[in-house]
XYZ file of C-alpha atoms in Angstrom:
785
model
C -11.666 170.139 98.058
C -13.636 166.844 98.080
C -15.243 165.265 101.130
C -17.370 162.201 101.775
C -20.966 162.675 102.887
C -20.026 161.612 106.409
C -17.190 164.121 106.501
C -19.432 166.884 105.180
C -22.006 166.136 107.862
C -19.309 166.344 110.535
C -17.974 169.626 109.123
C -21.441 171.175 109.091
C -22.092 170.031 112.629
C -18.798 171.527 113.761
C -19.739 175.018 112.586
C -23.326 174.748 113.795
C -24.966 174.798 110.353
C -28.762 174.431 110.361
C -30.359 171.287 109.018
C -31.965 172.955 106.012
C -32.558 176.328 104.453
C -35.808 177.842 103.233
C -39.235 177.951 104.837
C -42.264 176.290 103.306
C -45.060 178.819 102.749
C -48.234 177.702 104.505
C -50.605 180.651 104.037
C -53.958 180.529 102.248
C -53.718 179.622 98.593
C -54.317 182.315 95.999
C -56.622 183.311 94.546
C -58.679 183.496 97.705
C -62.279 182.274 97.501
C -64.712 184.847 96.172
C -66.345 186.832 98.986
C -69.654 185.355 100.021
C -72.883 187.085 98.999
C -74.254 188.888 102.075
C -77.484 190.251 100.679
C -80.880 188.576 100.485
C -82.707 187.215 97.476
C -86.491 187.317 97.173
C -88.722 186.689 94.223
C -88.322 190.304 92.998
C -86.008 193.243 93.585
C -88.593 194.734 95.942
C -88.151 191.864 98.382
C -84.347 191.502 97.856
C -81.283 193.226 99.275
C -78.243 193.593 96.976
C -74.607 193.174 97.947
C -72.790 195.785 95.887
C -69.326 195.585 97.479
C -68.055 192.066 96.860
C -64.722 192.977 95.253
C -61.616 191.820 97.080
C -60.253 194.696 99.178
C -57.248 195.059 101.419
C -57.991 195.322 105.144
C -59.078 198.797 106.212
C -56.140 201.053 107.016
C -53.607 198.936 105.079
C -50.553 200.984 104.102
C -49.255 201.851 100.704
C -45.943 200.116 99.966
C -43.115 201.846 98.097
C -39.931 199.959 97.264
C -37.111 201.965 95.679
C -33.852 200.486 94.456
C -31.026 202.328 92.776
C -28.446 200.723 90.503
C -24.676 200.206 90.801
C -24.387 202.349 93.939
C -21.714 201.236 96.390
C -22.140 201.290 100.159
C -19.927 204.374 100.552
C -21.491 206.606 97.889
C -24.536 208.307 99.451
C -24.267 210.741 102.352
C -26.766 208.577 104.242
C -24.028 205.957 104.505
C -21.087 208.311 104.954
C -20.437 208.888 101.269
C -19.419 212.112 99.522
C -22.570 212.516 97.425
C -25.326 214.530 99.093
C -28.581 212.579 99.324
C -30.644 214.832 101.620
C -33.923 213.121 100.817
C -32.632 209.675 101.670
C -31.180 211.288 104.814
C -34.668 212.624 105.500
C -36.190 209.168 105.116
C -33.555 207.709 107.438
C -34.353 210.354 110.051
C -37.932 209.066 110.057
C -37.018 205.394 109.958
C -34.253 202.858 110.405
C -30.907 202.392 108.667
C -29.659 198.847 108.040
C -25.886 198.832 107.659
C -25.454 195.063 107.096
C -27.865 194.615 104.222
C -26.747 192.461 101.301
C -27.504 191.990 97.630
C -26.320 189.359 95.148
C -23.536 191.338 93.359
C -25.431 191.921 90.073
C -28.739 193.356 88.977
C -31.065 190.663 87.552
C -30.268 188.266 90.413
C -30.821 190.945 93.075
C -34.133 191.965 91.514
C -35.371 188.377 91.341
C -34.514 187.826 95.008
C -36.187 191.111 95.950
C -39.444 190.328 94.167
C -39.740 186.668 95.144
C -38.037 186.311 98.540
C -36.046 183.404 97.124
C -32.358 182.930 96.491
C -31.461 184.160 93.037
C -30.504 180.778 91.609
C -33.635 179.212 93.080
C -35.541 181.908 91.175
C -33.611 180.893 88.010
C -31.776 184.248 87.923
C -28.248 183.280 88.865
C -26.835 185.694 86.308
C -27.927 188.816 84.440
C -30.573 188.248 81.792
C -28.220 188.963 78.876
C -25.838 186.176 79.943
C -28.515 183.480 80.069
C -27.321 179.882 79.813
C -29.339 176.710 79.500
C -29.203 175.524 83.109
C -31.966 175.768 85.737
C -30.178 178.302 87.925
C -29.217 180.468 84.968
C -32.034 180.379 82.406
C -33.648 183.609 83.720
C -37.092 181.979 83.556
C -38.505 183.028 86.908
C -40.737 180.122 87.941
C -44.420 180.350 88.795
C -43.540 178.495 91.991
C -41.852 181.713 93.172
C -44.730 184.193 92.993
C -43.738 187.825 93.360
C -44.709 190.231 96.103
C -46.693 192.129 93.470
C -48.789 189.105 92.550
C -49.564 188.368 96.194
C -50.500 191.938 97.093
C -52.566 192.333 93.925
C -54.674 189.350 94.923
C -55.047 190.727 98.446
C -56.462 194.018 97.160
C -53.533 196.355 96.451
C -53.081 198.179 93.183
C -49.618 197.337 91.875
C -47.287 199.396 89.699
C -43.682 199.145 88.591
C -41.714 202.037 87.145
C -38.135 201.948 85.888
C -35.770 199.109 85.109
C -36.904 195.529 84.555
C -34.041 193.168 83.774
C -35.695 189.854 84.600
C -36.853 188.745 81.169
C -34.517 186.998 78.731
C -33.446 189.285 75.913
C -35.319 187.176 73.365
C -38.593 187.950 75.186
C -38.244 191.700 74.746
C -40.134 192.168 71.514
C -43.567 193.170 70.294
C -44.486 189.467 70.246
C -43.224 188.618 73.726
C -43.705 186.206 75.340
C -44.907 188.549 78.061
C -45.236 186.356 81.141
C -41.885 187.561 82.528
C -42.601 191.221 81.843
C -43.785 193.194 84.885
C -47.416 192.879 83.768
C -46.956 189.101 83.810
C -45.451 189.141 87.296
C -48.283 190.797 89.193
C -47.856 194.463 88.275
C -51.012 195.978 86.849
C -49.075 198.953 85.494
C -45.545 199.261 84.093
C -43.613 202.159 82.609
C -39.903 201.726 82.060
C -37.236 199.848 80.129
C -36.501 196.161 79.650
C -32.720 195.845 79.868
C -29.707 196.330 82.095
C -29.467 199.962 81.057
C -30.801 202.540 78.660
C -29.524 205.858 77.424
C -30.917 208.520 79.762
C -31.203 211.049 76.926
C -32.597 208.620 74.323
C -34.387 205.965 76.409
C -36.108 202.856 75.062
C -39.382 202.757 76.997
C -42.463 200.576 77.307
C -45.848 201.245 78.841
C -47.296 197.896 79.734
C -46.101 195.768 76.820
C -46.204 198.554 74.230
C -43.117 200.411 73.126
C -43.442 204.174 73.442
C -41.347 207.175 72.604
C -40.796 209.897 75.195
C -43.264 212.522 73.937
C -41.652 215.132 71.698
C -38.202 214.321 73.111
C -39.154 216.208 76.260
C -36.240 214.660 78.146
C -33.763 216.373 75.840
C -35.715 219.612 75.401
C -35.941 220.414 79.097
C -32.312 219.577 79.755
C -33.244 216.607 81.882
C -32.743 212.845 81.823
C -34.870 209.719 82.084
C -34.879 209.764 85.903
C -37.165 212.802 85.892
C -39.451 211.269 83.259
C -39.883 208.162 85.424
C -40.565 210.191 88.557
C -43.134 212.279 86.697
C -44.896 209.068 85.736
C -44.765 207.719 89.293
C -46.364 210.902 90.625
C -49.054 210.790 87.940
C -49.801 207.168 88.823
C -50.193 207.922 92.542
C -52.436 210.922 91.908
C -54.641 208.916 89.567
C -54.821 205.908 91.881
C -55.793 207.927 94.946
C -58.266 210.019 92.967
C -60.144 206.935 91.779
C -60.068 204.901 95.003
C -58.579 206.828 97.950
C -59.061 203.932 100.383
C -57.276 201.335 98.259
C -53.556 200.925 99.019
C -50.949 200.637 96.280
C -47.618 198.925 95.813
C -45.120 201.026 93.847
C -41.819 199.412 92.900
C -39.540 202.154 91.571
C -36.416 200.645 90.009
C -34.192 203.609 89.270
C -31.756 203.544 86.318
C -29.276 205.513 88.463
C -26.332 205.077 88.613
C -25.838 202.297 86.080
C -23.867 203.241 83.015
C -24.071 205.153 80.844
C -23.266 207.795 83.442
C -25.349 210.769 82.335
C -26.768 213.766 84.178
C -28.276 217.155 83.395
C -25.645 219.787 82.639
C -26.756 221.987 85.541
C -26.212 219.160 87.998
C -22.830 218.230 86.557
C -21.697 221.817 87.024
C -22.618 221.663 90.719
C -19.847 219.131 91.353
C -17.023 220.749 89.400
C -13.783 220.472 91.312
C -15.268 218.545 94.245
C -13.299 215.355 93.554
C -9.933 216.779 92.649
C -8.546 215.170 95.796
C -8.723 211.770 94.070
C -9.954 208.332 95.004
C -7.341 207.599 97.679
C -8.197 210.684 99.746
C -11.908 210.163 99.113
C -11.721 206.693 100.573
C -10.156 207.997 103.766
C -12.674 210.832 104.098
C -15.596 208.439 103.620
C -14.258 206.015 106.197
C -13.915 208.818 108.750
C -17.530 209.881 108.203
C -18.782 206.320 108.441
C -17.043 205.864 111.785
C -18.393 209.177 113.085
C -21.934 208.159 112.077
C -21.677 204.768 113.779
C -22.065 202.876 110.512
C -18.782 201.012 111.018
C -16.760 200.453 114.197
C -14.139 202.921 115.351
C -10.665 201.739 114.451
C -11.890 199.443 111.695
C -9.066 197.990 109.617
C -9.478 198.179 105.851
C -7.591 196.599 102.978
C -5.422 198.779 100.751
C -6.429 199.466 97.177
C -5.757 196.367 95.044
C -2.499 196.027 93.171
C -2.978 197.465 89.721
C -5.029 200.497 90.774
C -2.755 203.522 90.309
C -2.338 205.896 93.215
C -4.022 209.204 92.478
C -0.775 211.056 93.034
C 0.838 209.018 90.238
C -1.563 210.386 87.601
C -0.563 213.301 85.443
C -2.686 216.461 85.319
C -4.596 215.433 82.198
C -5.468 212.022 83.604
C -6.692 213.614 86.822
C -8.858 216.075 84.913
C -10.601 213.339 82.918
C -10.942 210.977 85.877
C -12.355 213.694 88.153
C -14.880 214.769 85.516
C -16.274 211.228 85.433
C -16.678 211.191 89.207
C -18.410 214.569 89.048
C -20.888 213.047 86.596
C -21.544 210.051 88.817
C -22.157 212.350 91.787
C -24.495 214.539 89.734
C -26.439 211.504 88.584
C -26.971 210.120 92.095
C -27.740 213.546 93.575
C -30.297 214.136 90.812
C -31.926 210.782 91.584
C -32.184 211.780 95.236
C -33.819 215.047 94.195
C -36.421 213.091 92.256
C -36.995 210.809 95.255
C -37.599 213.952 97.289
C -40.351 214.917 94.854
C -41.977 211.546 95.540
C -41.785 212.066 99.312
C -43.158 215.585 98.951
C -46.123 214.384 96.926
C -46.961 211.607 99.370
C -46.817 214.161 102.158
C -48.945 216.696 100.256
C -51.590 214.052 99.644
C -51.634 212.944 103.285
C -50.236 209.515 102.406
C -46.697 209.602 103.812
C -47.462 208.510 107.380
C -49.244 205.362 106.222
C -46.766 204.404 103.513
C -44.224 201.667 104.151
C -41.069 202.653 102.264
C -38.088 200.373 101.695
C -35.185 202.139 99.992
C -32.264 199.979 98.837
C -29.270 202.099 97.822
C -27.799 199.936 95.079
C -28.507 196.485 93.673
C -24.829 195.580 94.051
C -21.536 197.317 94.659
C -20.142 200.081 92.503
C -19.217 199.059 88.949
C -15.638 198.667 87.762
C -16.604 198.974 84.095
C -14.992 202.202 82.902
C -11.244 201.473 82.535
C -8.596 203.123 84.702
C -9.599 206.745 84.264
C -13.092 206.490 82.769
C -14.180 205.859 79.208
C -16.762 207.349 76.863
C -17.554 203.928 75.385
C -16.204 201.123 77.595
C -18.214 198.352 75.923
C -16.696 199.441 72.633
C -13.257 198.951 74.115
C -14.174 195.514 75.432
C -15.877 194.196 72.289
C -14.912 196.353 69.343
C -11.271 197.276 70.029
C -12.093 200.955 70.422
C -8.991 202.884 71.458
C -9.814 206.041 73.402
C -6.515 207.871 73.426
C -5.629 210.448 76.052
C -5.840 213.140 73.382
C -9.394 212.037 72.571
C -10.297 211.920 76.278
C -9.090 215.485 76.751
C -10.793 216.744 73.615
C -14.120 215.267 74.714
C -13.895 216.087 78.431
C -16.780 218.556 78.247
C -18.974 215.868 76.642
C -18.633 213.570 79.652
C -22.050 212.852 81.116
C -23.950 214.344 78.187
C -25.722 212.726 75.221
C -22.439 212.336 73.320
C -21.128 209.851 75.892
C -22.150 206.353 76.947
C -19.454 205.817 79.507
C -18.446 205.004 83.034
C -15.908 206.161 85.606
C -12.530 204.761 86.548
C -11.884 201.692 88.670
C -10.435 203.690 91.559
C -13.658 205.634 92.050
C -15.745 202.475 92.133
C -13.529 200.892 94.762
C -13.548 204.113 96.810
C -17.355 204.215 96.717
C -17.477 200.717 98.196
C -15.613 201.936 101.292
C -14.812 200.294 103.638
C -15.280 196.992 101.823
C -13.021 195.298 99.242
C -13.874 194.659 95.595
C -16.992 195.750 93.731
C -19.940 194.731 91.573
C -19.834 191.121 90.336
C -17.549 189.990 93.174
C -19.944 188.049 95.388
C -16.882 186.737 97.177
C -16.364 190.021 99.043
C -18.507 192.610 100.766
C -17.703 195.348 98.260
C -19.821 193.440 95.774
C -22.797 192.665 98.015
C -22.983 195.129 100.948
C -25.505 197.900 100.272
C -27.293 200.396 102.474
C -31.013 200.070 103.185
C -33.543 202.364 104.876
C -37.045 201.426 106.010
C -39.722 203.856 107.158
C -43.406 203.629 108.102
C -44.127 206.585 110.405
C -47.574 205.312 111.446
C -46.181 201.965 112.582
C -42.386 202.022 113.003
C -41.588 204.382 115.874
C -37.972 203.351 116.456
C -35.088 205.296 114.929
C -31.395 204.599 114.466
C -29.170 201.885 113.015
C -29.791 198.160 112.818
C -26.815 195.854 112.345
C -28.407 192.424 112.042
C -27.411 190.496 108.920
C -30.100 191.068 106.303
C -30.384 190.126 102.656
C -32.421 191.322 99.704
C -34.451 188.116 99.816
C -35.667 189.239 103.258
C -37.660 192.181 101.892
C -40.592 190.215 100.498
C -41.253 188.182 103.688
C -40.745 191.309 105.805
C -43.346 193.285 103.868
C -45.822 190.397 104.095
C -45.098 190.089 107.810
C -45.731 193.774 108.433
C -48.959 193.638 106.426
C -50.190 190.583 108.287
C -50.223 188.372 105.194
C -49.008 184.791 105.290
C -46.988 183.679 102.291
C -49.360 181.536 100.216
C -48.838 177.803 99.863
C -50.137 177.934 96.294
C -50.593 180.746 93.774
C -52.796 180.371 90.712
C -52.743 176.616 91.093
C -48.941 176.337 91.417
C -47.510 175.071 94.756
C -44.941 177.528 96.038
C -41.301 176.682 96.693
C -39.680 177.495 100.039
C -39.027 181.135 100.875
C -35.335 181.667 101.549
C -35.565 185.158 103.017
C -36.295 185.838 106.686
C -38.505 188.644 107.925
C -36.468 191.260 109.764
C -39.563 192.740 111.418
C -38.202 191.302 114.682
C -35.398 193.877 114.588
C -37.481 197.009 114.058
C -38.013 197.718 117.737
C -35.094 195.638 118.997
C -31.671 196.930 117.951
C -29.867 194.216 119.904
C -32.050 191.266 118.901
C -30.045 188.242 117.725
C -30.034 188.031 113.948
C -32.396 185.431 112.530
C -30.944 185.224 109.027
C -27.615 183.699 109.988
C -26.666 181.649 106.923
C -26.557 182.874 103.316
C -24.625 181.777 100.274
C -23.426 184.116 97.498
C -22.342 183.348 93.926
C -21.863 185.448 90.832
C -20.001 184.305 87.728
C -17.793 181.931 89.682
C -17.092 184.311 92.570
C -18.486 182.647 95.693
C -19.121 183.487 99.323
C -20.834 181.943 102.311
C -21.914 183.740 105.478
C -22.615 181.812 108.652
C -23.051 183.201 112.163
C -20.527 186.010 111.848
C -18.010 184.225 109.639
C -17.431 184.664 105.935
C -15.636 182.444 103.445
C -15.109 183.694 99.898
C -13.104 182.816 96.832
C -10.113 184.856 95.741
C -11.091 186.682 92.523
C -9.161 185.389 89.539
C -10.436 187.857 86.943
C -10.201 191.579 87.652
C -10.327 194.319 85.000
C -7.344 196.135 86.468
C -5.155 193.024 86.216
C -2.738 192.164 83.466
C -5.300 189.802 81.918
C -9.066 189.697 82.387
C -9.386 185.982 81.639
C -7.498 183.834 84.142
C -7.882 180.545 82.275
C -8.446 178.872 85.630
C -11.504 176.694 86.194
C -13.747 178.269 88.853
C -13.762 175.053 90.883
C -10.024 175.602 91.435
C -10.288 179.085 92.964
C -8.590 179.616 96.315
C -10.747 180.492 99.344
C -10.350 183.132 102.054
C -11.844 183.216 105.561
C -12.880 186.221 107.667
C -14.191 186.706 111.188
C -16.571 189.582 110.475
C -17.342 190.151 114.129
C -13.735 191.245 114.686
C -12.755 192.093 111.120
C -15.858 193.640 109.534
C -14.080 194.968 106.420
C -12.326 191.704 105.501
C -8.776 192.894 106.070
C -7.344 189.743 107.726
C -7.595 186.429 105.884
C -7.654 183.588 108.436
C -7.797 180.697 105.965
C -4.335 179.488 106.896
C -5.046 179.724 110.637
C -8.470 178.074 110.691
C -8.408 175.252 108.118
C -11.101 173.190 109.835
C -13.516 176.095 110.014
C -12.814 176.911 106.384
C -13.494 173.300 105.401
C -16.808 173.465 107.240
C -17.745 176.695 105.481
C -16.905 175.169 102.092
C -19.057 172.164 102.900
C -21.877 174.519 103.851
C -21.512 176.397 100.580
C -21.606 173.137 98.628
C -24.797 172.079 100.383
C -26.466 175.425 99.697
C -25.224 175.388 96.099
C -26.730 171.981 95.410
C -30.022 172.941 97.033
C -30.301 176.149 94.965
C -29.148 175.065 91.463
C -25.889 177.020 91.679
C -23.949 174.458 89.655
C -22.457 174.450 87.049
C -20.193 177.388 87.843
C -19.343 179.649 84.922
C -16.925 182.568 85.241
C -16.723 183.521 81.562
C -17.253 187.146 80.634
C -16.648 186.817 76.924
C -18.318 187.839 73.695
C -19.258 184.201 73.171
C -21.262 184.213 76.380
C -22.850 187.576 75.615
C -23.999 186.192 72.280
C -24.989 182.749 73.570
C -28.617 183.794 74.024
C -28.973 184.673 70.356
C -31.011 182.273 68.290
C -29.315 180.066 65.709
C -28.928 182.189 62.576
C -31.191 181.624 59.598
C -30.275 181.868 55.955
C -32.824 184.625 55.397
C -34.647 187.209 57.516
C -37.657 189.121 56.194
C -39.051 192.319 57.709
C -42.402 193.452 56.389
C -42.276 197.184 56.007
C -41.955 200.500 57.810
C -42.081 200.565 61.600
C -40.818 197.066 62.376
C -38.443 196.880 65.361
C -36.719 193.705 66.524
C -34.493 193.105 69.574
C -30.939 192.446 68.503
C -30.904 188.962 70.023
C -33.736 187.987 67.627
C -32.559 190.035 64.662
C -30.527 189.142 61.618
C -26.863 188.842 62.624
C -24.921 191.794 61.289
C -21.993 191.307 63.682
C -18.880 189.379 62.697
C -20.351 188.427 59.310
C -20.789 189.726 55.834
C -24.360 190.124 54.612
C -26.649 191.160 51.804
C -29.621 193.473 52.418
C -32.370 193.764 49.800
C -34.930 196.516 50.383
C -37.974 196.707 48.111
C -39.002 200.353 48.107
C -41.647 202.540 46.561
C -40.364 206.095 46.177
C -43.488 207.485 44.493
C -44.187 209.888 47.381
C -41.212 212.039 46.489
C -39.954 212.017 50.101
C -36.734 210.101 49.655
C -34.756 210.768 52.827
C -34.585 208.809 56.042
C -33.554 205.531 57.591
C -34.256 202.300 55.727
C -32.560 200.010 58.260
C -30.796 200.965 61.487
C -28.926 198.578 63.751
C -27.419 199.875 66.994
C -26.328 203.427 67.744
C -23.576 205.927 66.994
C -21.485 204.162 69.652
C -21.578 200.982 67.526
C -23.942 200.308 64.672
C -24.954 200.183 61.021
C -27.178 202.662 59.186
C -28.603 202.142 55.719
C -30.451 205.255 54.671
C -31.140 207.762 51.945
C -30.437 211.477 51.700
C -32.407 213.223 48.951
C -32.726 209.930 47.106
C -29.055 208.929 47.406
C -28.519 205.579 49.205
C -25.869 205.606 51.932
C -24.318 202.922 54.166
C -22.578 203.905 57.400
C -20.646 201.679 59.762
C -20.108 203.451 63.106
C -17.381 201.462 64.834
C -17.525 203.986 67.690
C -18.379 207.583 68.457
C -14.767 208.720 68.013
C -14.374 211.115 65.047
C -12.888 209.250 62.101
C -13.985 205.805 63.358
C -16.893 205.672 60.915
C -16.991 204.404 57.355
C -19.432 205.927 54.866
C -20.209 204.603 51.404
C -22.668 206.566 49.246
C -24.157 205.809 45.851
C -23.077 207.937 42.915
C -26.627 208.868 41.971
C -30.103 209.418 43.379
C -32.823 206.854 42.821
C -35.734 207.808 40.565
C -39.362 207.923 41.711
C -41.267 204.652 41.765
C -40.533 201.079 42.836
C -36.946 199.894 43.209
C -35.016 197.062 44.826
C -32.074 198.563 46.706
C -29.261 196.196 47.691
C -26.382 196.675 50.142
C -23.793 193.895 50.080
C -20.987 193.840 52.660
C -18.144 191.597 51.552
C -16.372 191.176 54.866
C -12.769 190.102 55.230
C -11.538 187.559 57.768
C -10.601 188.549 61.311
C -12.132 190.112 64.391
C -13.773 193.481 63.643
C -12.480 193.194 60.093
C -13.376 195.590 57.333
C -14.415 194.870 53.785
C -16.085 196.154 50.642
C -19.602 197.644 50.563
C -21.432 197.439 47.251
C -24.697 199.308 46.575
C -27.042 198.244 43.747
C -30.368 199.460 42.409
C -32.400 196.803 40.591
C -29.189 194.799 40.238
C -27.119 197.646 38.757
C -24.091 198.779 40.762
C -24.357 202.427 41.772
C -21.804 202.612 44.575
C -18.794 200.851 46.037
C -16.442 201.701 48.876
C -14.293 200.548 51.734
C -15.584 199.773 55.247
C -12.430 200.260 57.278
C -13.489 198.026 60.129
C -16.636 196.452 61.557
C -17.838 195.526 65.053
C -18.354 192.401 67.131
C -20.959 193.705 69.551
C -23.381 196.569 70.048
C -22.924 198.965 72.945
C -26.320 200.086 74.203
C -28.267 197.221 75.696
C -31.586 198.461 74.345
C -30.282 198.508 70.768
C -32.621 197.133 68.108
C -32.872 196.500 64.390
C -35.347 199.045 63.026
C -37.008 199.282 59.627
C -37.943 202.724 58.355
C -36.729 204.621 61.422
C -33.857 204.692 63.931
C -35.029 204.130 67.506
C -33.439 205.546 70.665
C -29.824 206.669 70.153
C -29.427 207.050 66.372
C -26.500 205.695 64.387
C -26.194 208.899 62.336
C -27.500 212.415 62.713
C -29.424 214.539 60.264
C -31.601 213.293 57.420
C -30.287 209.744 57.691
C -31.807 209.287 61.140
C -35.276 210.598 60.387
C -38.295 208.415 59.659
C -38.175 207.202 56.060
C -40.560 209.105 53.812
C -41.059 206.409 51.199
C -42.812 203.053 51.414
C -40.841 199.968 52.377
C -42.534 196.860 51.037
C -40.097 194.447 52.687
C -36.469 194.104 53.676
C -34.678 190.767 53.266
C -31.341 190.111 54.946
C -29.106 187.223 53.907
C -26.226 186.694 56.389
C -23.071 185.353 54.787
C -22.928 182.288 57.008
C -19.853 180.043 56.749
C -21.747 177.657 54.475
C -23.064 180.510 52.306
C -20.369 182.821 51.062
C -21.303 185.141 48.174
């Protein structure tokens, strides 16, 4: 729909759109001037008075700040918001604070996190898409600008200690290596301390963790040994940080940003917690949706008599499933519930510790339940390896699903639940994660508490957005957003402080216009009205790729004041209002670098961030680890690997080169001196190819070569040839290969196999011999063997 500038101006005027968005920060520039010397100086120390306390300190009595955000949790999941999963500790926080039931995110994780930290719209913060789908445009390059300083950087310079624990997904994949660059890691964004992972997800049993900028292993595999998962490890670290910080300087406040990995896939939970939910979801997603809606109405979270949309076409009714399908689907929902309930238990430990230490009353806590809606990423009934199905043509048959049902949620799975559960957990709103066009993708629950300052209790229903958190925290702390930070003038702040609503439940909302966009799905909110595009690509449809340009999407229109769950599309009845809303979206899009729109969710886009392949890659010995995006390409190509080894030590077992995991990956290793190549196309028994040499290698130096002569076609197989000093010692068939890895923290490792191993046993252990170097020669189209 095209309009002239004059027409656009008239349309905006007709719907009462403001003249411009964003507010210029005008506070004191940072760093602040050094405190003046207040002592006296004579000719000797005897006639002088020192000033020993010139360090920058926060104002006396300043609160600690704790921001917690969970992952892929829909509005209707937690009991705090009427959901079926008990979250007693979030309920406890809500009882001592305020619940915001019209809080919004951006529909996906990296964008939401950028808006949270900076107070800016996600495209304006260069995070218009998740960091592993980076494209070379200003709104989508995932290079958070210095002109959008984070809350952590501001509070650090005002005298707070700052720590981040958990998930950081705001650095491009190519930055996540031992060589950085590190400016977009948490320690480059104002956090003095970081412990967590640098990706969209990590395996909760085999996590890939960093402390600061240094990769670390979970000590002695304690996560696995104690029957726990990463969530507990992160909480343990958060508690240790708080104890240490208050022991060293009890009067200095801290900022703790805890970015939970729950409940992003892979859905994993301790066995004990999974058992607690056995049989609790046998009623199915249709009945669950109705039960949740009834609780939400009883709690006052949504209006009585609210009209909701039916489940989308393509989602099977629960009653239409056979008994086996119900068993598998219910087991996945039990795992999701266990995972979220376990996270809440860990949050309770944090509250308990703050209370024990006398810190809870003077701690400002903002808890955001989900960075977007629930995720429709696990097929119709749930899948053990959904990325494998998407990228590597993994076929999880019903027989396999039944045979592995007791592995769901444990270390043998890397899966997600069925579409119906995700949509039910977004009750009462339509659609889910990624769909910024509808509230199911962007409506999340939020709780704020500060017992020493916020006395009011109850529900607040003003429109709020994740970009409001940063200006709200600054407002409550009495800090003006700085005009300049570290010499860089700051761009306008798009969020609006909601401090006005804390003591005023009926105050008119002050954030009354907000655009939304995620992978071509668009929405615009303005003074109670919502316009959004009709999704063209849904995983439960007959085809996931519509082939339709995103600029050609149809638009819908909703009066949220009278239709809060988007059940009645008024686009046909109010064409002029819709035209005005579209003009408003276009203005906001141009001001925030939203264009060009891109709705592709393809392997090509996943792999677009990878560097242009070289003819040769050299890795210099044991212990080297390289992020996949920077590593030699072993996907969709043949290759030759030459490893120069010294086997004089006599220890001739272990991994020489590992790439990926048992869910999708390559392993080149030795067992008692015998070289072995394994291609794990998936975790399904029989979906692995193994080629072993016919003899063990003798002691001493040797050049070991693995050559994969790949055939044409997607995920094609080929011949694997093994040579020692040029002499063939093994040959065999690789049935099929892979196009993509599954775990987003996968790496190429030399001399060991990090995180989730590709193989078990001796082949996964640290290599006992010396690796002088490993050279990889990809069989690029211009270089066939």
